[in-house]
Amino acid sequence: MPELPEVETVRRGLEDVLVGRRVVRLVVTGRRSVRRQPAAELVERVTGRRIERAERRGKWLALPLDDGQVLVVHLRMSGQLLYVAEPSSVPRLSHTHVVAGLDDGAELRFVDPRTFGEWFVTDEVRDDGLPVDFDRLGPDPFVETVGAGRLQQRLAGRRSALKVALTDQRVLAGIGNLYADEICHSARLRPDRPCEALSPEEVARLSRAVGRVLRAAVKARGSSLRDARYRDLMGELGGYQLHHRVYDRAGEPCERCGTTVEKLRIGARVAYFCPGCQT
Ligand SMILES: [Zn+2]
């Protein structure tokens, strides 16, 4: 499922092609893609509005509109946003559930085979123009630096495994299964370590690893896994999968120490780690 680096890559694409454009037509055909309000209400409130900015917090995309509302999109498991400059020459893929027609003739298409993704519009916004809903999210480590002290505070008193905390959107926004494993490896920490047992030095290592891994992954335009489900706005694959050190690499040697990467169960989750260099 897309995490911070993939959603940031999509956001950058939206910033390039969508900002300043007006939505002249919105068609919702997927029954599950709009759940917080009737689809007809979304269509009515967004049609005719100009998109002012393309923002992201965690895995959420937010498109502030020219009347103060915000159009919000979450890709969840399998959602893709595709930009099509000449819609008449590009057939719609199956599982296309929402189509926004823009005033320059282009289309933004939302394809979502598993239908967990969602669109909604809200006028409940904060001073920064983003939805008040986003108050539930922890800091986004790509938007703001989350230094060792702040991370220590957010992990303090948590008995849960490090991986569980890293993927909790209230602790940090944007990290999921894949990047949590890569961050733990980069920080040389086992993903099943209880948070409360981490030393200040280990938390400092962790905070540096969060920034390092996410920056590198954004630079590589995210990770496309074997199912090739993640693609950017123009349909291109990401490149960070070539840099994964542990995720989905059980049985392969660790590139840092040569030990065989293992798979571990943490509650309902699976984590990949190197027992040689992660302690
Ligand atoms: Zn290792």
XYZ file of N, CA and C and ligand atoms in Angstrom:
838
model
N 0.838 -1.199 0.000
C 0.000 0.000 0.000
C 0.870 1.245 0.000
N 0.450 2.264 -0.692
C 1.293 3.472 -0.774
C 1.528 4.088 0.610
N 2.767 4.469 0.861
C 3.122 5.136 2.117
C 3.647 6.535 1.772
N 4.211 7.198 2.755
C 4.609 8.597 2.563
C 5.378 8.867 1.254
N 6.427 8.083 0.930
C 7.188 8.417 -0.283
C 6.365 8.299 -1.566
N 5.484 7.299 -1.626
C 4.662 7.136 -2.831
C 3.626 8.266 -2.916
N 3.006 8.585 -1.787
C 1.970 9.623 -1.809
C 2.602 10.993 -2.072
N 3.807 11.210 -1.556
C 4.509 12.466 -1.830
C 4.835 12.582 -3.324
N 5.206 11.470 -3.931
C 5.497 11.484 -5.369
C 4.239 11.844 -6.162
N 3.114 11.280 -5.749
C 1.845 11.617 -6.406
C 1.519 13.099 -6.174
N 1.750 13.570 -4.939
C 1.461 14.980 -4.629
C 2.263 15.911 -5.536
N 3.534 15.594 -5.720
C 4.366 16.447 -6.571
C 3.835 16.482 -8.005
N 3.358 15.336 -8.449
C 2.755 15.294 -9.779
C 1.506 16.157 -9.837
N 0.679 16.080 -8.794
C -0.550 16.879 -8.752
C -0.217 18.364 -8.738
N 0.835 18.715 -8.006
C 1.238 20.120 -7.934
C 1.603 20.638 -9.327
N 2.261 19.794 -10.099
C 2.678 20.214 -11.439
C 1.511 20.404 -12.394
N 0.527 19.515 -12.334
C -0.489 19.532 -13.399
C -1.873 20.000 -12.958
N -2.125 20.018 -11.640
C -3.503 20.263 -11.199
C -3.728 21.657 -10.615
N -2.696 22.202 -9.995
C -2.882 23.480 -9.309
C -3.207 24.579 -10.319
N -4.268 25.330 -10.035
C -4.713 26.388 -10.942
C -5.787 25.914 -11.914
N -5.983 24.617 -12.005
C -7.008 24.061 -12.901
C -8.359 24.052 -12.198
N -9.391 24.150 -12.999
C -10.747 24.099 -12.482
C -11.347 22.726 -12.778
N -12.086 22.180 -11.827
C -12.768 20.903 -12.056
C -14.080 21.217 -12.778
N -14.207 20.810 -14.030
C -15.420 21.146 -14.780
C -16.432 20.003 -14.754
N -15.969 18.821 -14.349
C -16.844 17.652 -14.361
C -16.285 16.642 -13.375
N -17.172 16.067 -12.589
C -16.731 15.028 -11.651
C -17.724 13.883 -11.756
N -17.212 12.706 -12.048
C -18.086 11.540 -12.211
C -17.644 10.461 -11.232
N -18.570 10.050 -10.376
C -18.269 9.000 -9.402
C -19.066 7.760 -9.786
N -18.359 6.694 -10.147
C -19.059 5.454 -10.509
C -18.830 4.358 -9.468
N -17.775 4.505 -8.673
C -17.497 3.496 -7.643
C -18.380 3.731 -6.428
N -19.083 2.698 -5.996
C -20.022 2.890 -4.893
C -19.330 3.104 -3.563
N -18.084 2.565 -3.431
C -17.405 2.677 -2.150
C -16.395 3.819 -2.065
N -16.130 4.468 -3.190
C -15.061 5.466 -3.196
C -15.426 6.746 -2.465
N -16.703 7.033 -2.335
C -17.155 8.199 -1.576
C -18.074 7.670 -0.479
N -17.616 7.757 0.776
C -18.355 7.126 1.873
C -18.812 8.109 2.944
N -18.124 9.244 3.036
C -18.449 10.164 4.147
C -19.595 11.079 3.823
N -19.980 11.121 2.550
C -21.083 11.971 2.115
C -21.649 11.323 0.860
N -22.864 11.680 0.488
C -23.388 11.133 -0.767
C -22.518 11.588 -1.935
N -22.319 10.697 -2.898
C -21.484 11.041 -4.048
C -22.002 12.289 -4.753
N -23.331 12.429 -4.802
C -23.917 13.592 -5.488
C -23.515 14.893 -4.787
N -23.383 14.825 -3.467
C -22.969 16.025 -2.723
C -21.516 16.389 -3.045
N -20.659 15.372 -3.087
C -19.256 15.619 -3.454
C -19.188 16.272 -4.833
N -19.923 15.714 -5.772
C -19.917 16.221 -7.143
C -20.369 17.682 -7.163
N -21.437 17.953 -6.450
C -21.993 19.310 -6.460
C -21.039 20.324 -5.839
N -20.378 19.923 -4.756
C -19.518 20.866 -4.037
C -18.185 21.108 -4.724
N -17.738 20.138 -5.528
C -16.409 20.270 -6.140
C -16.473 20.806 -7.575
N -17.557 20.510 -8.277
C -17.654 20.937 -9.673
C -17.621 22.464 -9.769
N -16.780 22.955 -10.659
C -16.661 24.403 -10.862
C -15.578 25.052 -10.010
N -15.036 24.324 -9.065
C -14.031 24.890 -8.148
C -12.630 24.779 -8.754
N -11.781 25.742 -8.403
C -10.387 25.717 -8.847
C -9.515 25.125 -7.739
N -8.550 24.321 -8.117
C -7.626 23.709 -7.151
C -6.475 24.673 -6.885
N -6.333 25.045 -5.618
C -5.359 26.075 -5.256
C -3.980 25.520 -4.907
N -3.955 24.363 -4.261
C -2.684 23.805 -3.793
C -2.798 22.280 -3.788
N -1.657 21.617 -3.744
C -1.637 20.157 -3.573
C -0.794 19.873 -2.335
N -1.445 19.376 -1.290
C -0.766 19.147 -0.012
C -0.843 17.680 0.357
N -0.011 17.286 1.314
C -0.042 15.930 1.826
C 0.330 15.950 3.299
N -0.385 15.162 4.077
C 0.037 14.900 5.453
C -0.086 13.400 5.652
N 1.014 12.754 6.031
C 0.997 11.307 6.134
C 0.628 10.718 4.783
N -0.340 9.820 4.782
C -0.762 9.183 3.528
C -1.966 9.878 2.908
N -2.355 11.031 3.471
C -3.519 11.768 2.959
C -3.099 12.844 1.967
N -3.848 12.941 0.881
C -3.679 14.052 -0.062
C -4.789 15.055 0.183
N -4.456 16.335 0.174
C -5.456 17.377 0.401
C -5.305 18.440 -0.676
N -6.406 18.725 -1.363
C -6.393 19.728 -2.423
C -7.304 20.883 -2.012
N -6.731 21.936 -1.397
C -7.553 23.095 -1.049
C -8.150 23.730 -2.308
N -9.436 24.089 -2.224
C -10.163 24.650 -3.365
C -10.331 26.158 -3.190
N -10.756 26.846 -4.246
C -10.794 28.318 -4.213
C -11.914 28.880 -3.344
N -12.794 28.038 -2.803
C -13.843 28.559 -1.912
C -13.613 28.142 -0.462
N -12.392 27.674 -0.153
C -12.067 27.327 1.234
C -12.327 25.874 1.593
N -13.018 25.151 0.735
C -13.197 23.723 0.987
C -11.892 22.984 0.655
N -11.804 21.734 1.093
C -10.647 20.907 0.735
C -11.145 19.573 0.191
N -10.632 19.197 -0.951
C -10.899 17.877 -1.507
C -9.807 16.943 -0.977
N -10.231 15.840 -0.353
C -9.281 14.948 0.307
C -9.336 13.568 -0.358
N -8.162 13.002 -0.589
C -8.084 11.675 -1.213
C -7.127 10.802 -0.406
N -7.542 9.560 -0.145
C -6.655 8.569 0.469
C -6.610 7.352 -0.443
N -5.404 6.902 -0.783
C -5.265 5.798 -1.732
C -5.463 4.430 -1.079
N -5.280 4.373 0.271
C -5.400 3.093 1.007
C -4.590 1.965 0.374
N -5.205 0.777 0.171
C -4.447 -0.394 -0.268
C -3.987 -0.321 -1.721
N -4.881 0.103 -2.582
C -4.591 -0.100 -4.005
C -4.987 1.078 -4.888
N -5.305 2.226 -4.266
C -5.750 3.366 -5.083
C -4.617 3.971 -5.899
N -4.954 4.380 -7.113
C -3.988 5.060 -7.985
C -4.648 6.294 -8.548
N -3.917 7.390 -8.600
C -4.384 8.565 -9.329
C -3.590 8.632 -10.618
N -4.290 8.755 -11.717
C -3.622 8.833 -13.016
C -4.041 10.104 -13.728
N -3.072 10.808 -14.265
C -3.344 12.025 -15.018
C -3.314 11.684 -16.493
N -4.370 12.069 -17.191
C -4.456 11.748 -18.614
C -4.682 13.050 -19.373
N -3.663 13.465 -20.130
C -3.728 14.755 -20.815
C -4.742 14.731 -21.958
N -4.818 13.582 -22.658
C -5.756 13.488 -23.780
C -6.672 12.300 -23.569
N -7.740 12.529 -22.811
C -8.603 11.415 -22.379
C -9.204 10.609 -23.527
N -9.481 11.255 -24.665
C -10.166 10.520 -25.731
C -9.273 9.432 -26.311
N -7.942 9.579 -26.160
C -7.052 8.590 -26.771
C -6.547 7.550 -25.769
N -6.970 7.670 -24.516
C -6.503 6.707 -23.498
C -7.705 6.052 -22.835
N -7.962 4.750 -23.160
C -9.130 4.090 -22.570
C -9.014 4.042 -21.051
N -10.156 4.111 -20.376
C -10.136 4.008 -18.916
C -9.818 2.587 -18.505
N -8.988 2.437 -17.486
C -8.671 1.111 -16.948
C -9.892 0.583 -16.215
N -9.971 -0.760 -16.066
C -11.043 -1.278 -15.226
C -10.771 -0.827 -13.793
N -11.807 -0.786 -12.995
C -11.733 -0.289 -11.611
C -11.496 1.215 -11.527
N -11.819 1.960 -12.588
C -11.783 3.421 -12.501
C -13.079 3.852 -11.828
N -12.968 4.476 -10.655
C -14.162 4.764 -9.857
C -14.536 6.242 -9.784
N -13.553 7.114 -9.991
C -13.841 8.549 -9.973
C -13.056 9.180 -11.124
N -13.691 10.092 -11.838
C -13.005 10.818 -12.908
C -13.303 12.299 -12.751
N -12.235 13.088 -12.665
C -12.393 14.549 -12.609
C -11.936 15.116 -13.943
N -12.834 15.813 -14.627
C -12.485 16.486 -15.873
C -12.016 17.895 -15.543
N -10.901 18.313 -16.133
C -10.315 19.625 -15.820
C -10.548 20.616 -16.950
N -10.381 21.907 -16.649
C -10.716 22.935 -17.635
C -9.722 23.011 -18.798
N -8.635 22.238 -18.737
C -7.725 22.197 -19.892
C -7.945 20.935 -20.727
N -9.024 20.210 -20.412
C -9.354 19.021 -21.204
C -8.774 17.730 -20.650
N -7.868 17.842 -19.680
C -7.252 16.639 -19.105
C -8.203 15.985 -18.102
N -7.859 14.760 -17.713
C -8.638 14.049 -16.704
C -7.731 13.536 -15.602
N -8.262 13.571 -14.388
C -7.628 12.890 -13.265
C -8.499 11.681 -12.977
N -7.912 10.480 -13.082
C -8.690 9.242 -12.904
C -8.243 8.523 -11.634
N -9.220 8.036 -10.898
C -8.942 7.286 -9.682
C -9.283 5.829 -9.924
N -8.233 4.997 -9.905
C -8.383 3.565 -10.163
C -8.138 2.853 -8.834
N -9.016 1.950 -8.457
C -8.872 1.345 -7.127
C -9.517 -0.046 -7.077
N -8.737 -1.078 -7.478
C -9.305 -2.434 -7.540
C -9.897 -2.914 -6.213
N -9.256 -2.592 -5.097
C -9.730 -3.146 -3.826
C -10.725 -2.235 -3.118
N -10.927 -1.053 -3.641
C -11.977 -0.101 -3.225
C -11.902 0.348 -1.761
N -10.708 0.312 -1.156
C -10.589 0.874 0.192
C -10.298 2.383 0.156
N -9.853 2.872 -0.993
C -9.512 4.288 -1.122
C -10.753 5.154 -0.996
N -10.545 6.429 -0.699
C -11.728 7.289 -0.579
C -11.466 8.733 -0.957
N -12.555 9.384 -1.354
C -12.579 10.807 -1.664
C -13.634 11.451 -0.776
N -13.333 12.630 -0.265
C -14.394 13.437 0.347
C -14.026 14.903 0.270
N -15.018 15.747 0.491
C -14.763 17.183 0.524
C -15.242 17.693 1.873
N -14.480 18.640 2.436
C -14.879 19.187 3.731
C -14.634 20.693 3.764
N -15.463 21.381 4.553
C -15.191 22.806 4.787
C -14.760 23.046 6.231
N -14.535 21.946 6.961
C -14.010 22.090 8.322
C -12.499 22.095 8.237
N -11.935 23.305 8.166
C -10.497 23.422 7.935
C -9.816 24.213 9.049
N -8.531 23.973 9.176
C -7.712 24.671 10.170
C -7.168 25.970 9.559
N -6.371 26.673 10.338
C -5.761 27.919 9.849
C -4.880 27.688 8.620
N -4.263 26.499 8.544
C -3.384 26.232 7.395
C -4.159 25.740 6.169
N -5.495 25.766 6.257
C -6.311 25.395 5.104
C -6.489 23.896 4.940
N -5.945 23.095 5.868
C -6.086 21.639 5.778
C -7.205 21.168 6.709
N -7.760 19.978 6.457
C -8.908 19.505 7.242
C -8.600 19.392 8.744
N -9.556 19.740 9.588
C -9.378 19.579 11.039
C -9.154 18.102 11.388
N -9.691 17.224 10.552
C -9.440 15.781 10.687
C -7.964 15.444 10.850
N -7.121 16.237 10.228
C -5.687 15.941 10.231
C -5.063 16.170 11.606
N -5.817 16.803 12.522
C -5.305 16.981 13.886
C -5.024 15.638 14.562
N -5.693 14.591 14.096
C -5.489 13.259 14.687
C -4.131 12.671 14.322
N -3.525 13.216 13.282
C -2.259 12.655 12.814
C -1.090 13.171 13.642
N -0.101 12.324 13.834
C 1.158 12.768 14.413
C 1.899 13.626 13.405
N 3.074 14.135 13.785
C 3.842 14.955 12.845
C 4.251 14.153 11.610
N 4.269 14.834 10.478
C 4.708 14.214 9.236
C 6.213 14.440 9.132
N 7.011 13.353 9.194
C 8.463 13.521 9.288
C 9.112 14.037 8.003
N 8.339 14.193 6.948
C 8.899 14.783 5.728
C 8.589 16.268 5.674
N 7.495 16.668 6.316
C 7.097 18.077 6.326
C 7.840 18.826 7.435
N 7.996 18.158 8.584
C 8.718 18.788 9.691
C 9.744 17.812 10.253
N 10.836 18.350 10.742
C 11.864 17.502 11.336
C 11.381 17.011 12.687
N 11.409 15.691 12.873
C 11.058 15.129 14.172
C 12.369 14.656 14.802
N 12.950 15.526 15.607
C 14.251 15.243 16.210
C 14.138 14.212 17.319
N 15.302 13.862 17.878
C 15.359 12.795 18.879
C 14.480 13.106 20.091
N 14.524 14.354 20.571
C 13.768 14.707 21.770
C 12.279 14.530 21.561
N 11.807 14.999 20.425
C 10.383 14.914 20.126
C 9.957 13.461 19.911
N 10.791 12.703 19.252
C 10.454 11.303 19.015
C 10.433 10.544 20.344
N 11.397 10.854 21.204
C 11.445 10.231 22.532
C 10.120 10.459 23.272
N 9.642 11.707 23.216
C 8.357 12.040 23.863
C 7.212 11.219 23.291
N 7.215 11.055 21.979
C 6.102 10.359 21.335
C 6.131 8.853 21.601
N 7.311 8.333 21.890
C 7.432 6.888 22.155
C 7.404 6.565 23.646
N 7.534 7.597 24.465
C 7.676 7.379 25.912
C 6.499 6.591 26.475
N 6.814 5.618 27.326
C 5.771 4.868 28.023
C 5.031 3.862 27.157
N 5.446 3.727 25.902
C 4.763 2.746 25.034
C 5.414 1.387 25.191
N 4.602 0.405 25.505
C 5.132 -0.951 25.640
C 5.132 -1.665 24.301
N 4.454 -1.093 23.330
C 4.305 -1.795 22.053
C 5.647 -1.921 21.352
N 5.692 -2.859 20.424
C 6.892 -3.062 19.617
C 7.150 -1.813 18.778
N 8.429 -1.575 18.527
C 8.829 -0.407 17.750
C 8.083 -0.333 16.415
N 7.967 -1.456 15.732
C 7.298 -1.422 14.425
C 5.841 -0.987 14.559
N 5.195 -1.445 15.607
C 3.788 -1.080 15.813
C 3.669 0.434 16.027
N 4.588 1.007 16.808
C 4.549 2.449 17.050
C 4.853 3.241 15.776
N 5.829 2.761 15.012
C 6.209 3.496 13.793
C 5.076 3.542 12.775
N 4.242 2.502 12.763
C 3.156 2.470 11.779
C 1.864 3.063 12.343
N 1.903 3.523 13.600
C 0.732 4.174 14.203
C 0.713 5.630 13.712
N -0.315 5.983 12.948
C -0.352 7.312 12.313
C -0.465 8.451 13.320
N -0.812 8.113 14.562
C -0.878 9.144 15.602
C 0.493 9.438 16.188
N 1.442 8.516 15.997
C 2.813 8.729 16.490
C 3.594 9.531 15.446
N 3.651 8.998 14.234
C 4.239 9.684 13.086
C 3.299 9.413 11.917
N 3.093 10.400 11.083
C 2.154 10.211 9.971
C 2.897 9.832 8.703
N 2.493 8.726 8.082
C 2.985 8.401 6.744
C 3.731 7.091 6.610
N 4.147 6.508 7.762
C 4.949 5.286 7.692
C 4.041 4.059 7.792
N 4.271 3.088 6.921
C 3.530 1.827 6.951
C 4.502 0.661 7.080
N 4.015 -0.509 6.741
C 4.762 -1.757 6.856
C 6.158 -1.753 6.255
N 6.234 -1.273 5.038
C 7.477 -1.353 4.288
C 8.538 -0.429 4.883
N 8.198 0.848 5.011
C 9.214 1.800 5.465
C 9.541 1.610 6.941
N 8.615 1.078 7.740
C 8.942 0.789 9.137
C 10.084 -0.234 9.187
N 10.019 -1.271 8.371
C 11.084 -2.281 8.347
C 12.409 -1.674 7.887
N 12.348 -0.861 6.846
C 13.575 -0.259 6.325
C 14.183 0.718 7.329
N 13.325 1.446 8.028
C 13.806 2.403 9.040
C 14.460 1.651 10.202
N 13.837 0.572 10.670
C 14.427 -0.214 11.771
C 15.788 -0.765 11.367
N 15.900 -1.241 10.129
C 17.194 -1.759 9.678
C 18.226 -0.644 9.614
N 17.820 0.481 9.077
C 18.738 1.612 8.967
C 19.208 2.074 10.354
N 18.309 1.970 11.350
C 18.640 2.389 12.725
C 19.310 1.271 13.521
N 19.458 0.094 12.917
C 20.042 -1.094 13.570
C 19.264 -1.506 14.823
N 17.946 -1.387 14.736
C 17.084 -1.764 15.868
C 16.124 -2.859 15.428
N 15.925 -3.847 16.302
C 14.947 -4.892 15.989
C 13.541 -4.291 16.013
N 12.713 -4.675 15.051
C 11.354 -4.107 14.995
C 10.462 -4.532 16.157
N 10.866 -5.588 16.876
C 10.034 -6.052 17.999
C 10.524 -5.520 19.354
N 11.491 -4.606 19.323
C 11.932 -4.013 20.594
C 10.790 -3.192 21.200
N 10.518 -3.349 22.506
C 9.497 -2.481 23.115
C 10.000 -1.032 23.117
N 9.121 -0.097 22.741
C 9.551 1.311 22.638
C 10.145 1.818 23.937
N 9.507 1.441 25.042
C 9.939 2.020 26.322
C 11.346 1.566 26.715
N 11.859 0.518 26.049
C 13.192 0.021 26.390
C 14.300 0.666 25.549
N 13.931 1.569 24.643
C 14.956 2.189 23.792
C 15.724 3.249 24.575
N 17.039 3.240 24.414
C 17.864 4.254 25.087
C 17.784 5.563 24.293
N 18.148 6.691 24.919
C 18.165 7.959 24.182
C 19.048 7.892 22.943
N 20.139 7.176 23.047
C 21.044 7.066 21.898
C 20.352 6.294 20.761
N 19.591 5.270 21.131
C 18.876 4.484 20.115
C 17.747 5.301 19.476
N 17.067 6.108 20.277
C 16.004 6.959 19.715
C 16.608 7.992 18.765
N 17.784 8.488 19.129
C 18.460 9.453 18.251
C 18.797 8.784 16.913
N 19.282 7.541 16.976
C 19.586 6.791 15.757
C 18.319 6.581 14.928
N 17.235 6.285 15.645
C 15.950 6.061 14.979
C 15.478 7.332 14.271
N 15.578 8.461 14.942
C 15.074 9.694 14.328
C 15.889 10.036 13.079
N 17.186 9.765 13.124
C 17.994 10.011 11.919
C 17.612 9.036 10.801
N 17.320 7.794 11.179
C 16.958 6.783 10.172
C 15.624 7.123 9.496
N 14.675 7.647 10.285
C 13.372 8.029 9.715
C 13.599 9.031 8.577
N 14.368 10.081 8.880
C 14.613 11.113 7.870
C 15.384 10.568 6.678
N 16.404 9.768 6.973
C 17.281 9.263 5.908
C 16.515 8.352 4.939
N 15.763 7.406 5.482
C 15.054 6.445 4.629
C 13.964 7.148 3.818
N 13.189 8.015 4.474
C 12.090 8.664 3.749
C 12.617 9.608 2.663
N 13.687 10.334 2.963
C 14.250 11.235 1.941
C 14.747 10.441 0.737
N 15.455 9.334 1.013
C 15.985 8.523 -0.095
C 14.848 7.922 -0.918
N 13.772 7.510 -0.220
C 12.654 6.880 -0.933
C 11.892 7.898 -1.775
N 11.737 9.118 -1.250
C 11.070 10.160 -2.043
C 11.921 10.489 -3.265
N 13.234 10.549 -3.042
C 14.149 10.861 -4.149
C 14.032 9.808 -5.253
N 13.834 8.552 -4.849
C 13.695 7.457 -5.823
C 12.256 7.322 -6.334
N 11.376 8.250 -5.910
C 9.977 8.280 -6.355
C 9.181 7.073 -5.865
N 9.502 6.618 -4.660
C 8.703 5.565 -4.031
C 9.082 4.163 -4.478
N 8.362 3.194 -3.932
C 8.639 1.775 -4.202
C 7.483 1.148 -4.973
N 7.791 0.471 -6.058
C 6.783 -0.338 -6.753
C 7.109 -1.792 -6.490
N 6.186 -2.509 -5.897
C 6.434 -3.912 -5.557
C 6.119 -4.795 -6.753
N 6.241 -6.111 -6.533
C 6.084 -7.023 -7.669
C 4.718 -6.915 -8.345
N 3.701 -6.560 -7.549
C 2.368 -6.450 -8.155
C 2.263 -5.199 -9.032
N 3.315 -4.328 -8.979
C 3.369 -3.115 -9.801
C 2.142 -2.241 -9.628
N 1.520 -2.324 -8.470
C 0.291 -1.572 -8.290
C 0.560 -0.079 -8.105
N 1.682 0.220 -7.422
C 1.959 1.645 -7.251
C 2.602 2.212 -8.498
N 1.973 3.241 -9.021
C 2.532 3.998 -10.124
C 2.299 5.459 -9.815
N 3.139 6.309 -10.372
C 2.928 7.728 -10.098
C 1.817 8.266 -10.996
N 1.604 9.580 -10.933
C 0.486 10.209 -11.632
C 0.538 9.980 -13.143
N 1.753 9.819 -13.669
C 1.919 9.625 -15.107
C 2.017 8.133 -15.464
N 1.816 7.259 -14.457
C 1.840 5.814 -14.732
C 3.216 5.179 -14.641
N 4.211 5.953 -14.187
C 5.572 5.418 -14.085
C 5.769 4.674 -12.768
N 6.630 3.654 -12.795
C 6.957 2.914 -11.575
C 7.960 3.706 -10.734
N 7.949 3.445 -9.416
C 8.974 4.015 -8.544
C 10.258 3.204 -8.632
N 11.313 3.684 -7.964
C 12.606 3.004 -8.056
C 13.203 2.576 -6.725
N 12.520 2.846 -5.615
C 13.157 2.569 -4.322
C 13.184 1.077 -3.984
N 12.364 0.268 -4.662
C 12.385 -1.178 -4.402
C 13.790 -1.754 -4.631
N 14.580 -1.101 -5.467
C 15.937 -1.583 -5.718
C 16.858 -1.320 -4.536
N 16.397 -0.502 -3.592
C 17.236 -0.148 -2.439
C 16.745 -0.784 -1.149
N 15.707 -1.614 -1.218
C 15.217 -2.241 0.014
C 16.300 -3.134 0.606
N 16.487 -3.007 1.918
C 17.517 -3.806 2.578
C 16.920 -5.047 3.224
N 15.693 -4.956 3.731
C 15.097 -6.103 4.413
C 13.674 -6.442 3.947
N 12.903 -5.439 3.576
C 11.496 -5.685 3.284
C 11.335 -6.751 2.191
N 10.586 -7.800 2.516
C 10.320 -8.890 1.571
C 11.592 -9.577 1.070
N 12.667 -9.590 1.917
C 13.923 -10.199 1.495
C 14.331 -11.363 2.388
N 13.363 -11.979 3.058
C 13.688 -13.115 3.931
C 14.479 -14.162 3.146
N 15.552 -14.680 3.771
C 16.369 -15.712 3.128
C 17.537 -15.148 2.346
N 17.529 -13.839 2.100
C 18.648 -13.227 1.365
C 19.652 -12.650 2.364
N 20.910 -12.517 1.967
C 21.903 -11.967 2.899
C 21.714 -10.463 3.120
N 21.927 -10.036 4.364
C 21.899 -8.610 4.691
C 23.068 -7.932 3.978
N 22.790 -6.801 3.343
C 23.862 -6.124 2.612
C 24.868 -5.464 3.548
N 24.466 -5.295 4.813
C 25.396 -4.647 5.754
C 26.310 -5.663 6.429
N 25.761 -6.832 6.805
C 26.584 -7.762 7.594
C 26.594 -9.192 7.056
N 25.805 -9.488 6.040
C 25.839 -10.818 5.435
C 24.935 -11.857 6.082
N 24.396 -11.547 7.258
C 23.491 -12.478 7.935
C 22.195 -12.619 7.122
N 21.573 -13.784 7.213
C 20.339 -14.001 6.459
C 19.172 -13.205 7.063
N 18.489 -12.474 6.221
C 17.333 -11.678 6.657
C 16.199 -12.630 7.043
N 15.533 -12.314 8.141
C 14.444 -13.167 8.626
C 13.115 -12.430 8.646
N 12.078 -13.259 8.729
C 10.722 -12.741 8.817
C 10.223 -13.030 10.224
N 9.530 -12.086 10.797
C 9.141 -12.186 12.199
C 7.693 -11.763 12.307
N 6.969 -12.432 13.210
C 5.586 -12.040 13.425
C 5.507 -11.111 14.635
N 4.826 -9.981 14.473
C 4.601 -9.081 15.611
C 3.098 -8.855 15.663
N 2.407 -9.595 16.524
C 0.949 -9.523 16.542
C 0.418 -9.923 15.180
N -0.394 -9.065 14.596
C -0.992 -9.381 13.303
C -0.059 -9.022 12.152
N 1.072 -8.418 12.465
C 1.953 -7.949 11.411
C 3.113 -8.882 11.159
N 3.749 -8.662 10.005
C 4.973 -9.364 9.681
C 6.054 -8.297 9.588
N 7.244 -8.614 10.087
C 8.353 -7.678 9.952
C 9.543 -8.430 9.387
N 10.334 -7.768 8.564
C 11.573 -8.339 8.039
C 12.723 -7.627 8.732
N 13.716 -8.382 9.173
C 14.845 -7.745 9.854
C 16.066 -8.631 9.752
N 17.213 -8.065 10.085
C 18.457 -8.815 10.092
C 18.864 -9.087 11.534
N 18.905 -10.388 11.915
C 19.273 -10.706 13.298
C 20.754 -10.449 13.579
N 21.538 -10.191 12.546
C 22.971 -9.955 12.747
C 23.276 -8.530 13.185
N 22.623 -7.544 12.580
C 23.030 -6.158 12.851
C 21.896 -5.321 13.448
N 20.757 -5.917 13.695
C 19.678 -5.175 14.376
C 19.519 -5.773 15.762
N 19.649 -4.953 16.783
C 19.590 -5.472 18.147
C 18.570 -4.700 18.973
Zn 22.694 -7.253 8.952
